[in-house]
mmCIF file of C-alpha atoms in Angstrom:
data_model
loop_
_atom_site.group_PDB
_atom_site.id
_atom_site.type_symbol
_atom_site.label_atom_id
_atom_site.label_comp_id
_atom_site.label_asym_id
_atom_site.label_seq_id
_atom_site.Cartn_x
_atom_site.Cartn_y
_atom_site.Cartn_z
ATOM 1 C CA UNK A 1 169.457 79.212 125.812
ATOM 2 C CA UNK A 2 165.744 78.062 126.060
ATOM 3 C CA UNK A 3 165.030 81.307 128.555
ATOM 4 C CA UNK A 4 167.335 83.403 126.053
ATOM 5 C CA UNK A 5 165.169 82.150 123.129
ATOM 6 C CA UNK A 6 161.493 82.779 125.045
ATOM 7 C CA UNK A 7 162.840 86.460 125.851
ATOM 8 C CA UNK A 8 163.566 87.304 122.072
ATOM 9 C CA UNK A 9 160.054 86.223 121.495
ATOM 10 C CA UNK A 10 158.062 88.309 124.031
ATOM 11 C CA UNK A 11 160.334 91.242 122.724
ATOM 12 C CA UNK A 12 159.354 90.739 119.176
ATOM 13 C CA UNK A 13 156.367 90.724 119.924
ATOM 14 C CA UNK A 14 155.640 94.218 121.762
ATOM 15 C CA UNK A 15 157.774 96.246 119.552
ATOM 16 C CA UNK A 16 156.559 95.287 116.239
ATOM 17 C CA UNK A 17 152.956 95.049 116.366
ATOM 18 C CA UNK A 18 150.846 93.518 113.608
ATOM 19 C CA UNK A 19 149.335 96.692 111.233
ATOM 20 C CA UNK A 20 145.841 96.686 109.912
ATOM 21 C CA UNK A 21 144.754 97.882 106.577
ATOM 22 C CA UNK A 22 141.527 100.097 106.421
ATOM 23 C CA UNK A 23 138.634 98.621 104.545
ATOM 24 C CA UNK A 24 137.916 100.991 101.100
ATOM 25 C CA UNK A 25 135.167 100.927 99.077
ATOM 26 C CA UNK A 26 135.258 102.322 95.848
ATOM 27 C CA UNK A 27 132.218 104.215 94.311
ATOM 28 C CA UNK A 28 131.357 100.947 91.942
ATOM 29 C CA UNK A 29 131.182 98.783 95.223
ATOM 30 C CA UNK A 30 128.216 100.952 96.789
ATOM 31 C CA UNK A 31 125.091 98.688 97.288
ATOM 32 C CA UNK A 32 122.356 98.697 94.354
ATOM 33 C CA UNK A 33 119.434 100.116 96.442
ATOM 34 C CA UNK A 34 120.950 102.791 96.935
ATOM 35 C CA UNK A 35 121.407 104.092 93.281
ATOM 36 C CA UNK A 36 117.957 103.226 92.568
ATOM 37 C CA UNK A 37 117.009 105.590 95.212
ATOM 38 C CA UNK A 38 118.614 108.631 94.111
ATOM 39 C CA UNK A 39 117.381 107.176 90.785
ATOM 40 C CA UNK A 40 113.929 107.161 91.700
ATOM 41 C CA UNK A 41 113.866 110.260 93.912
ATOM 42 C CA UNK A 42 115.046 112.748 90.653
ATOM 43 C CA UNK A 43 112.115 111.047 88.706
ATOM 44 C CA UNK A 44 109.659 112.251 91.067
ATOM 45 C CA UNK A 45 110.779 115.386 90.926
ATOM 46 C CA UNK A 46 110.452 115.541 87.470
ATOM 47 C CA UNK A 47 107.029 114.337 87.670
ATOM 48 C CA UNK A 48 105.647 116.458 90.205
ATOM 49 C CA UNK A 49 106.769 119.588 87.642
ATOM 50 C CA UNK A 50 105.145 118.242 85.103
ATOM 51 C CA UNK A 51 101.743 117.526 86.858
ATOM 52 C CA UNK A 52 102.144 120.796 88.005
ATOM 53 C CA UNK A 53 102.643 122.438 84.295
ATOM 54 C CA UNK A 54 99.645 119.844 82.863
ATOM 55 C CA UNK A 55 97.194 121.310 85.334
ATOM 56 C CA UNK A 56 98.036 125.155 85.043
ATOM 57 C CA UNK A 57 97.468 123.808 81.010
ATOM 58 C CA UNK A 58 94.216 121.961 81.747
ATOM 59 C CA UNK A 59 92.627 125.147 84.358
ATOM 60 C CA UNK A 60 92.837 127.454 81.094
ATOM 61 C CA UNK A 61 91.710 125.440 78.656
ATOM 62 C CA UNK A 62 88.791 124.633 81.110
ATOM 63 C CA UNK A 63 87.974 128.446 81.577
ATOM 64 C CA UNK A 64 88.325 128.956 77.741
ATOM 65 C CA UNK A 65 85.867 126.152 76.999
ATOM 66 C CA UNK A 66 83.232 127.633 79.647
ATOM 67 C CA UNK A 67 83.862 131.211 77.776
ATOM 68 C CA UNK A 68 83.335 129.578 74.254
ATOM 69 C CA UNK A 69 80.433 127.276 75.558
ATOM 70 C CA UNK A 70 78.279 130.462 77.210
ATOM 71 C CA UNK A 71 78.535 132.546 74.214
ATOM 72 C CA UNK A 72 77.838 129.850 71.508
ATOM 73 C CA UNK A 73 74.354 129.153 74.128
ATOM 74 C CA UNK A 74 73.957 132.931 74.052
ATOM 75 C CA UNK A 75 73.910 133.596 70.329
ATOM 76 C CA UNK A 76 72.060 130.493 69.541
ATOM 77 C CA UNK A 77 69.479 130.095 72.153
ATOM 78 C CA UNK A 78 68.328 134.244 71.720
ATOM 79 C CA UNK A 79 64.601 134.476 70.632
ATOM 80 C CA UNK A 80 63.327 136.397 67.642
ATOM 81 C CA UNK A 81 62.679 139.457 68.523
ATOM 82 C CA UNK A 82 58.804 140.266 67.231
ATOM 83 C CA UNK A 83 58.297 136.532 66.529
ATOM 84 C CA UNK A 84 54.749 135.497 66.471
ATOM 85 C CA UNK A 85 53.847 133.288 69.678
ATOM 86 C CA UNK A 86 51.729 130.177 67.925
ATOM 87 C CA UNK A 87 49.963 129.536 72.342
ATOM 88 C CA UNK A 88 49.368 133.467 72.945
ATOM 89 C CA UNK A 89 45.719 132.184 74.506
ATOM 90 C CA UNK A 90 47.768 129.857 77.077
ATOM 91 C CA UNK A 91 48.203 130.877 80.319
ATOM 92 C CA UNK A 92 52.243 131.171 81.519
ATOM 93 C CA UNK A 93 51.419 128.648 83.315
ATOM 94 C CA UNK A 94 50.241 125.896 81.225
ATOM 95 C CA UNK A 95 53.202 126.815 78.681
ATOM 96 C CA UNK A 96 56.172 125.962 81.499
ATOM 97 C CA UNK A 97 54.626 122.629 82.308
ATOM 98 C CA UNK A 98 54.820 122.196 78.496
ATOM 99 C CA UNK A 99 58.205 123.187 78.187
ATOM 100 C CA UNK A 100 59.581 121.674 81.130
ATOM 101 C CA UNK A 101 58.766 117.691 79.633
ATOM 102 C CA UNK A 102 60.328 118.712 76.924
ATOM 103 C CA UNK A 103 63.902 117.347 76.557
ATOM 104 C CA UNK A 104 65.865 119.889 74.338
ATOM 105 C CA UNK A 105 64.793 123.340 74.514
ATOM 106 C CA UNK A 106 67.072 125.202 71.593
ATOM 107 C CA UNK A 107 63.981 124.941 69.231
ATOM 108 C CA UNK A 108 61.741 126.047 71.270
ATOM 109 C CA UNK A 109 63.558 129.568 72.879
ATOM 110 C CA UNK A 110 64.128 130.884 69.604
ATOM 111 C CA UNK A 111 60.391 131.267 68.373
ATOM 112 C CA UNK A 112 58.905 134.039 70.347
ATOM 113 C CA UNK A 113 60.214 136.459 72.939
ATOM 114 C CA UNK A 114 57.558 135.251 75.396
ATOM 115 C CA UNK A 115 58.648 131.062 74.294
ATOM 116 C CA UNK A 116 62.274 132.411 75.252
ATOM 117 C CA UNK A 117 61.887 133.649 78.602
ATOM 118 C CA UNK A 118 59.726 130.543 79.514
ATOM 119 C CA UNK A 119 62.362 128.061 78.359
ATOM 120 C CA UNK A 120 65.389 130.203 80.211
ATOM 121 C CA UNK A 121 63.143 129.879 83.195
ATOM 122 C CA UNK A 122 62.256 125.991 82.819
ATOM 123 C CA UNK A 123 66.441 125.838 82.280
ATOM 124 C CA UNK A 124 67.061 127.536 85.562
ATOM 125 C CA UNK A 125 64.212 125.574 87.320
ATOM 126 C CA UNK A 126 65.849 122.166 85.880
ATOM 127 C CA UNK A 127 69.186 123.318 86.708
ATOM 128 C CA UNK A 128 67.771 124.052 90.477
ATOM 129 C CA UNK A 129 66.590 120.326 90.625
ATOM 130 C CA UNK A 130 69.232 118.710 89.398
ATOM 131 C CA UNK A 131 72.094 120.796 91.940
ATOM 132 C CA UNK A 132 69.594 119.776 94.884
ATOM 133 C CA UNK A 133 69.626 116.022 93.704
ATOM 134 C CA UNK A 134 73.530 116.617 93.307
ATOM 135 C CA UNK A 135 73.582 117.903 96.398
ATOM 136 C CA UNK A 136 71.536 115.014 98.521
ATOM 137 C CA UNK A 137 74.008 112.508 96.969
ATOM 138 C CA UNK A 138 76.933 114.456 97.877
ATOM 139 C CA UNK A 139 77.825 114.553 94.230
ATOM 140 C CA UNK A 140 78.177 118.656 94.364
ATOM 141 C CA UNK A 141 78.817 121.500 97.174
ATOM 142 C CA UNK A 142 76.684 124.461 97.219
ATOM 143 C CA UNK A 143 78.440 127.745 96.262
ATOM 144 C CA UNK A 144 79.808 129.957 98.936
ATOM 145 C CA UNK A 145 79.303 133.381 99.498
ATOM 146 C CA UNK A 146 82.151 135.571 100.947
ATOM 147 C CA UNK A 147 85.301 133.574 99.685
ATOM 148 C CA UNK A 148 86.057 136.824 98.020
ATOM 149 C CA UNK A 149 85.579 140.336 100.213
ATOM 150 C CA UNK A 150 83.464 139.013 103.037
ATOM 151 C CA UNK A 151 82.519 139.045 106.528
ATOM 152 C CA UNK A 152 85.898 139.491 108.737
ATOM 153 C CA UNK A 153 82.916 138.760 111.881
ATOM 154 C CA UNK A 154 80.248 136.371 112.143
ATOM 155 C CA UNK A 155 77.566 136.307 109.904
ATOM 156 C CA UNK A 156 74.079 137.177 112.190
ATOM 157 C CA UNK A 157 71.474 137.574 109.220
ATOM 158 C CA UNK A 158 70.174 137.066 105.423
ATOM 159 C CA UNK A 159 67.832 138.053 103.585
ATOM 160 C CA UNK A 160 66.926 137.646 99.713
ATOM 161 C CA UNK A 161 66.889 140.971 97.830
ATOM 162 C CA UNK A 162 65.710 141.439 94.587
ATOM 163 C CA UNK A 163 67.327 141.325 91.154
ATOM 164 C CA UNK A 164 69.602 137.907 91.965
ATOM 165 C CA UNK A 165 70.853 139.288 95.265
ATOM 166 C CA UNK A 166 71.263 138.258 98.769
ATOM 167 C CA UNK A 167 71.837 140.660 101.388
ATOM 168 C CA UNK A 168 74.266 139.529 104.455
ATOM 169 C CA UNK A 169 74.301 141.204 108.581
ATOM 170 C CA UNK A 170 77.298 140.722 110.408
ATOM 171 C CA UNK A 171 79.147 141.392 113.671
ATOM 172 C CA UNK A 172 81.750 143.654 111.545
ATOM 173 C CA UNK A 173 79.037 146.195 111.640
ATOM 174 C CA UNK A 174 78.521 145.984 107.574
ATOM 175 C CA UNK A 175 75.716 144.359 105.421
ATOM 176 C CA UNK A 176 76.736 142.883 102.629
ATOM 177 C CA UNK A 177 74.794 142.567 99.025
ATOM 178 C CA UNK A 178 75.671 139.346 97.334
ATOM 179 C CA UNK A 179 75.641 138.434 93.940
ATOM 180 C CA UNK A 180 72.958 134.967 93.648
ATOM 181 C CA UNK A 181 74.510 134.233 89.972
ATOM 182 C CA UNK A 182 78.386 133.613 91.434
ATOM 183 C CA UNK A 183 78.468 134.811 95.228
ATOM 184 C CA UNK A 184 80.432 138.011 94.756
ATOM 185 C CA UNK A 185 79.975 140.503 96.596
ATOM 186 C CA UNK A 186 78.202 143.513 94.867
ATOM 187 C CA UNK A 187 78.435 146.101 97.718
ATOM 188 C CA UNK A 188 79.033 146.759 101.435
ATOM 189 C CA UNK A 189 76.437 148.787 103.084
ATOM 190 C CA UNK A 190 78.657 151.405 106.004
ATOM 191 C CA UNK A 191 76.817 153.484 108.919
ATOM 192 C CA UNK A 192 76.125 151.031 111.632
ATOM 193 C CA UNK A 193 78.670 151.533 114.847
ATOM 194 C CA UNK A 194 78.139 147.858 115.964
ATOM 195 C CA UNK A 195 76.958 144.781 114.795
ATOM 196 C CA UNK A 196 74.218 144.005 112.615
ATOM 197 C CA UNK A 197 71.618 141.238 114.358
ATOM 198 C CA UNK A 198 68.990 141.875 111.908
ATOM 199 C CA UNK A 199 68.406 142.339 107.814
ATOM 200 C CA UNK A 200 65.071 142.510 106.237
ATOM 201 C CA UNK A 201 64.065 143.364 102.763
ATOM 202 C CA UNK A 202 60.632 144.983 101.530
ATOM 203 C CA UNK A 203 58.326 144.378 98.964
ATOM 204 C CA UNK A 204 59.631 147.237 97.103
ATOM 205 C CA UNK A 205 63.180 146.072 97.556
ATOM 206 C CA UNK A 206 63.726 148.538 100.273
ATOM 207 C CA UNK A 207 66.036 147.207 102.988
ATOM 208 C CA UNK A 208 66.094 147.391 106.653
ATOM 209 C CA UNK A 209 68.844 146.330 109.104
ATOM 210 C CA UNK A 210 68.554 146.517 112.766
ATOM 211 C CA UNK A 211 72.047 146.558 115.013
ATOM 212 C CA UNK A 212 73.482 146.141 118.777
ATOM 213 C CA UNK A 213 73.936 150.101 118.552
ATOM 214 C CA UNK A 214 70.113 150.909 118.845
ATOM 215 C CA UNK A 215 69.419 151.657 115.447
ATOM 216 C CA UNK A 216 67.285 150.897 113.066
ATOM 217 C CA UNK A 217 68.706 151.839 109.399
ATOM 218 C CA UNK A 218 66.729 151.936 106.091
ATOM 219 C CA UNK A 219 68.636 151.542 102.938
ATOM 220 C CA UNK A 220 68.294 151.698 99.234
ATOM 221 C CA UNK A 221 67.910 148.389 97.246
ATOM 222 C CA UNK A 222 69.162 149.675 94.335
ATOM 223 C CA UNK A 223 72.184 151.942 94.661
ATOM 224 C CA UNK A 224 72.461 150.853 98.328
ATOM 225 C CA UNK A 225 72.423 154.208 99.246
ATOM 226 C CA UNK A 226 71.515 155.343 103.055
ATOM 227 C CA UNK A 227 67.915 156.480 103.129
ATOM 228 C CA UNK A 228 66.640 156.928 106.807
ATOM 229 C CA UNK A 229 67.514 156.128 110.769
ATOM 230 C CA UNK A 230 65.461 154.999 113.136
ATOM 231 C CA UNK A 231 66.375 155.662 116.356
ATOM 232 C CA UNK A 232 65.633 153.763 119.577
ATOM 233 C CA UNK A 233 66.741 153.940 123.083
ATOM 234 C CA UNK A 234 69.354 152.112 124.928
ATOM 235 C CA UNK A 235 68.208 148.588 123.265
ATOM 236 C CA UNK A 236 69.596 146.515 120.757
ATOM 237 C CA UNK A 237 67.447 145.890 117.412
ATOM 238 C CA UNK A 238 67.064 141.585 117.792
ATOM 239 C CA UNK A 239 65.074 140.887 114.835
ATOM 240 C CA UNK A 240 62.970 142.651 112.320
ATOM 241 C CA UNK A 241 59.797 141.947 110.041
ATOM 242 C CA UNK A 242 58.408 143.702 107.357
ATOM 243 C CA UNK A 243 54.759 144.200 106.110
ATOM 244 C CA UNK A 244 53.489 146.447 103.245
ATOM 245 C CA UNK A 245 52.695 149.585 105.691
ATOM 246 C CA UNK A 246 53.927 148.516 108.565
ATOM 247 C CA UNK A 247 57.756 147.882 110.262
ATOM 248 C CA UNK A 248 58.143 145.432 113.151
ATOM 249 C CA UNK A 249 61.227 145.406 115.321
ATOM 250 C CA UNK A 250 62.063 143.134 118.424
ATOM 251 C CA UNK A 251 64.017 144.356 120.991
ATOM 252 C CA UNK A 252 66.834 143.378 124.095
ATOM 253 C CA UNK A 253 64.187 144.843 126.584
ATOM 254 C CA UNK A 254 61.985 142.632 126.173
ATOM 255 C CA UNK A 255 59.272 144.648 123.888
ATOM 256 C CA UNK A 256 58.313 145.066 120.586
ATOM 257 C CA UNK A 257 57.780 148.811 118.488
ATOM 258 C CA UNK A 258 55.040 149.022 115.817
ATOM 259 C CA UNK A 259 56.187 151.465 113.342
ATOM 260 C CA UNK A 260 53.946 152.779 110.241
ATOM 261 C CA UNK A 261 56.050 153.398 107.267
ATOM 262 C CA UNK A 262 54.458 156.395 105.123
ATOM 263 C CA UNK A 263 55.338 156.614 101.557
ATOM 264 C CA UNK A 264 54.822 159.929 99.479
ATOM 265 C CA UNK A 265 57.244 162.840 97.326
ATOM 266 C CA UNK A 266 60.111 159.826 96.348
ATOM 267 C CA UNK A 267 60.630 159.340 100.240
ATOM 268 C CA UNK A 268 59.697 157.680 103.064
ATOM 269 C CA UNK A 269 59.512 158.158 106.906
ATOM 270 C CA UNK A 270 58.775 156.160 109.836
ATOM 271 C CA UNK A 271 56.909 156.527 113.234
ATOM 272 C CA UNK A 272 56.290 154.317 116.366
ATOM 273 C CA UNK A 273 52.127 153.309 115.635
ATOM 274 C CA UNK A 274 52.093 151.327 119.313
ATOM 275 C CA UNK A 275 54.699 148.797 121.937
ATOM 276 C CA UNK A 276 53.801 145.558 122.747
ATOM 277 C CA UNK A 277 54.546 144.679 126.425
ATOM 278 C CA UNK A 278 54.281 141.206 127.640
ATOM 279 C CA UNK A 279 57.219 138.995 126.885
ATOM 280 C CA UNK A 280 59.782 138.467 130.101
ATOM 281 C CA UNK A 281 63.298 137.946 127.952
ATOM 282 C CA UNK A 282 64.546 139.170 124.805
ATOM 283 C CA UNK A 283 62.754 139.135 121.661
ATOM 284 C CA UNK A 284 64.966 136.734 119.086
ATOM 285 C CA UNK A 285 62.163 136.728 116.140
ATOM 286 C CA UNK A 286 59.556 138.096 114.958
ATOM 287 C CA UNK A 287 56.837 138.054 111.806
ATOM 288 C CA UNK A 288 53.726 139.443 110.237
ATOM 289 C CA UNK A 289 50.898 136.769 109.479
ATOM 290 C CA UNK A 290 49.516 136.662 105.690
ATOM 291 C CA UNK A 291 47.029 139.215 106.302
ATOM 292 C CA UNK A 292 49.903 141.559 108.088
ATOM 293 C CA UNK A 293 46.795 142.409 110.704
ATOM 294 C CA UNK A 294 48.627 139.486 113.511
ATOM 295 C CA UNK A 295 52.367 140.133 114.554
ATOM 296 C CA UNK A 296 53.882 136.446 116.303
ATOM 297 C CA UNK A 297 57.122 136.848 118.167
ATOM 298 C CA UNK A 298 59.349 134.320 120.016
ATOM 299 C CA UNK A 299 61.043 134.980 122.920
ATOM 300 C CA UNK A 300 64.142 133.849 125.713
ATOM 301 C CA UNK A 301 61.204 133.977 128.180
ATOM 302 C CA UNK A 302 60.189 130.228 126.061
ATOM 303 C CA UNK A 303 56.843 131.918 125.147
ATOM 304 C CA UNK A 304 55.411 132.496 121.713
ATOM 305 C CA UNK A 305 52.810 135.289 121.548
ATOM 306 C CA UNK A 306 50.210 136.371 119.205
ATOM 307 C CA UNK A 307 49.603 140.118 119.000
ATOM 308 C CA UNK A 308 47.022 142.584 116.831
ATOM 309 C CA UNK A 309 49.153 144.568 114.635
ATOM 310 C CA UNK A 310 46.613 147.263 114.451
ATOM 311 C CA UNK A 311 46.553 148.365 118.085
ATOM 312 C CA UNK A 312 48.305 145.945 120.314
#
């Protein structure tokens, strides 16, 4: 009976094993954290839209301001036209070291004509100081040209035109005329078949650009209009320097060309006056002393030399 009774047991046992419910939790049970997640996620979002909206809102109303601001300084700070000038016997001068101690400058701009122009040009002189303290202290980033329409290459030379421009030489075989007021660019000068090393502008506004295709090319500074080529042989145009009468050009041979500009009849023309023959390595600058009779170059050879413009 005992062995009967021990058999029943081990058969119960293997035939009807023991079954195990699956643990279920329902959608209240889930842990708190995680809610507040979810919770806090979807208010981000709706933040980040809303930043996004208050700052398109805040960029307009910023430009509007600057619009509004500009032309109220316009129509009130305009001179009287015939005014009488009280200081016509002081010198220029004397009158912008007046002006520029003086604090507020409304008054004063809308006497004369001549008062006017002196206190837009103490304004832009003050403004000049102040960006370059700005700028020392890190507080402001000067402007850059180009971040509209400019150079696809690198940019080999400037020079500052006249009438608030800049004028720009690059290796995408272009010069560029820049706006000084807000760095757009006014218009690109075509013609050159390589890139532009050099850019020099003359006393009469004239401009000269010198390029890796031996070239030499004069251009108008006002409509920027192609006035003349100079032609040189097998040598790229490294630098450039310009006198009253005279046009200095440094070359990848290792010389420098004298060339006397003549002026008559609305145009111009060119001619090589003498080469100077001395340095060992290319020419990388060049310039014309104060009295434009002494040309100074710099070369790869590690030399600086001295030269007489007049014959060499």
């Amino acid at each position: 009976a005992g062995l009967h009774s021990a058999a029943s047991r081990r058969q119960r046992s293997t035939t009807s094993p023991v079954e195990v419910m699956p643990l279920v939790l329902s959608p209240h049970a889930r842990p708190q954290p995680f809610s507040r997640v979810v919770s806090l996620r979807t208010r981000m979002a709706q933040l980040r839209n809303s930043i996004t909206q208050c700052q398109s809102e805040l960029d307009g109303m910023r430009a509007e301001l600057m619009a509004v601001e500009d032309a109220l300084e316009t129509a009130v700070d305009r001179p009287i036209e015939g005014g009488v000038d009280p200081t016509g016997w002081l010198p220029n001068e004397l009158l912008f070291i007046v002006f520029f101690h003086i604090p507020v400058l409304g008054g004063c701009a809308r006497v004369c004509s001549r008062w006017g122009a002196l206190c837009r040009e103490v304004n832009r002189e003050g403004t000049m100081a102040m960006r370059w303290n700005n700028y020392n202290t890190g507080l402001q980033r000067p402007s850059k040209f180009g971040r509209h329409n400019g150079h696809p290459k690198g940019v080999f030379a400037i020079a500052v035109g006249h009438n608030n421009t800049v004028y720009t030489a690059g290796g995408d075989k272009t010069i560029r005329v820049w706006s000084t007021v807000d760095g757009t660019c006014l218009r690109v000068l075509t013609g050159h078949t390589r890139g532009v090393l050099a850019v020099k502008v003359g006393h009469d506004g004239t401009v000269y650009s010198g390029s890796f295709d031996s070239t030499i090319r004069v251009w108008s500074g006002v409509d920027g209009s192609h006035l003349e080529t100079l032609q040189v042989t097998l040598k790229a145009v490294r630098c450039l320097a310009i006198g009253t009468h005279r046009l200095i050009s440094g070359f990848s041979d290792h010389t420098i060309a004298v060339w006397t500009r003549e002026f008559g009849m609305g145009r111009t023309s060119s001619a090589v006056e003498h080469t100077l023959i001395g340095h060992t390595g290319e020419v990388w600058s060049i310039c014309l002393n104060a009295n434009q009779d002494k040309v100074l170059s710099a070369s790869d050879d590690k030399t600086v030399r001295m030269w007489s413009a007049g014959d060499g």
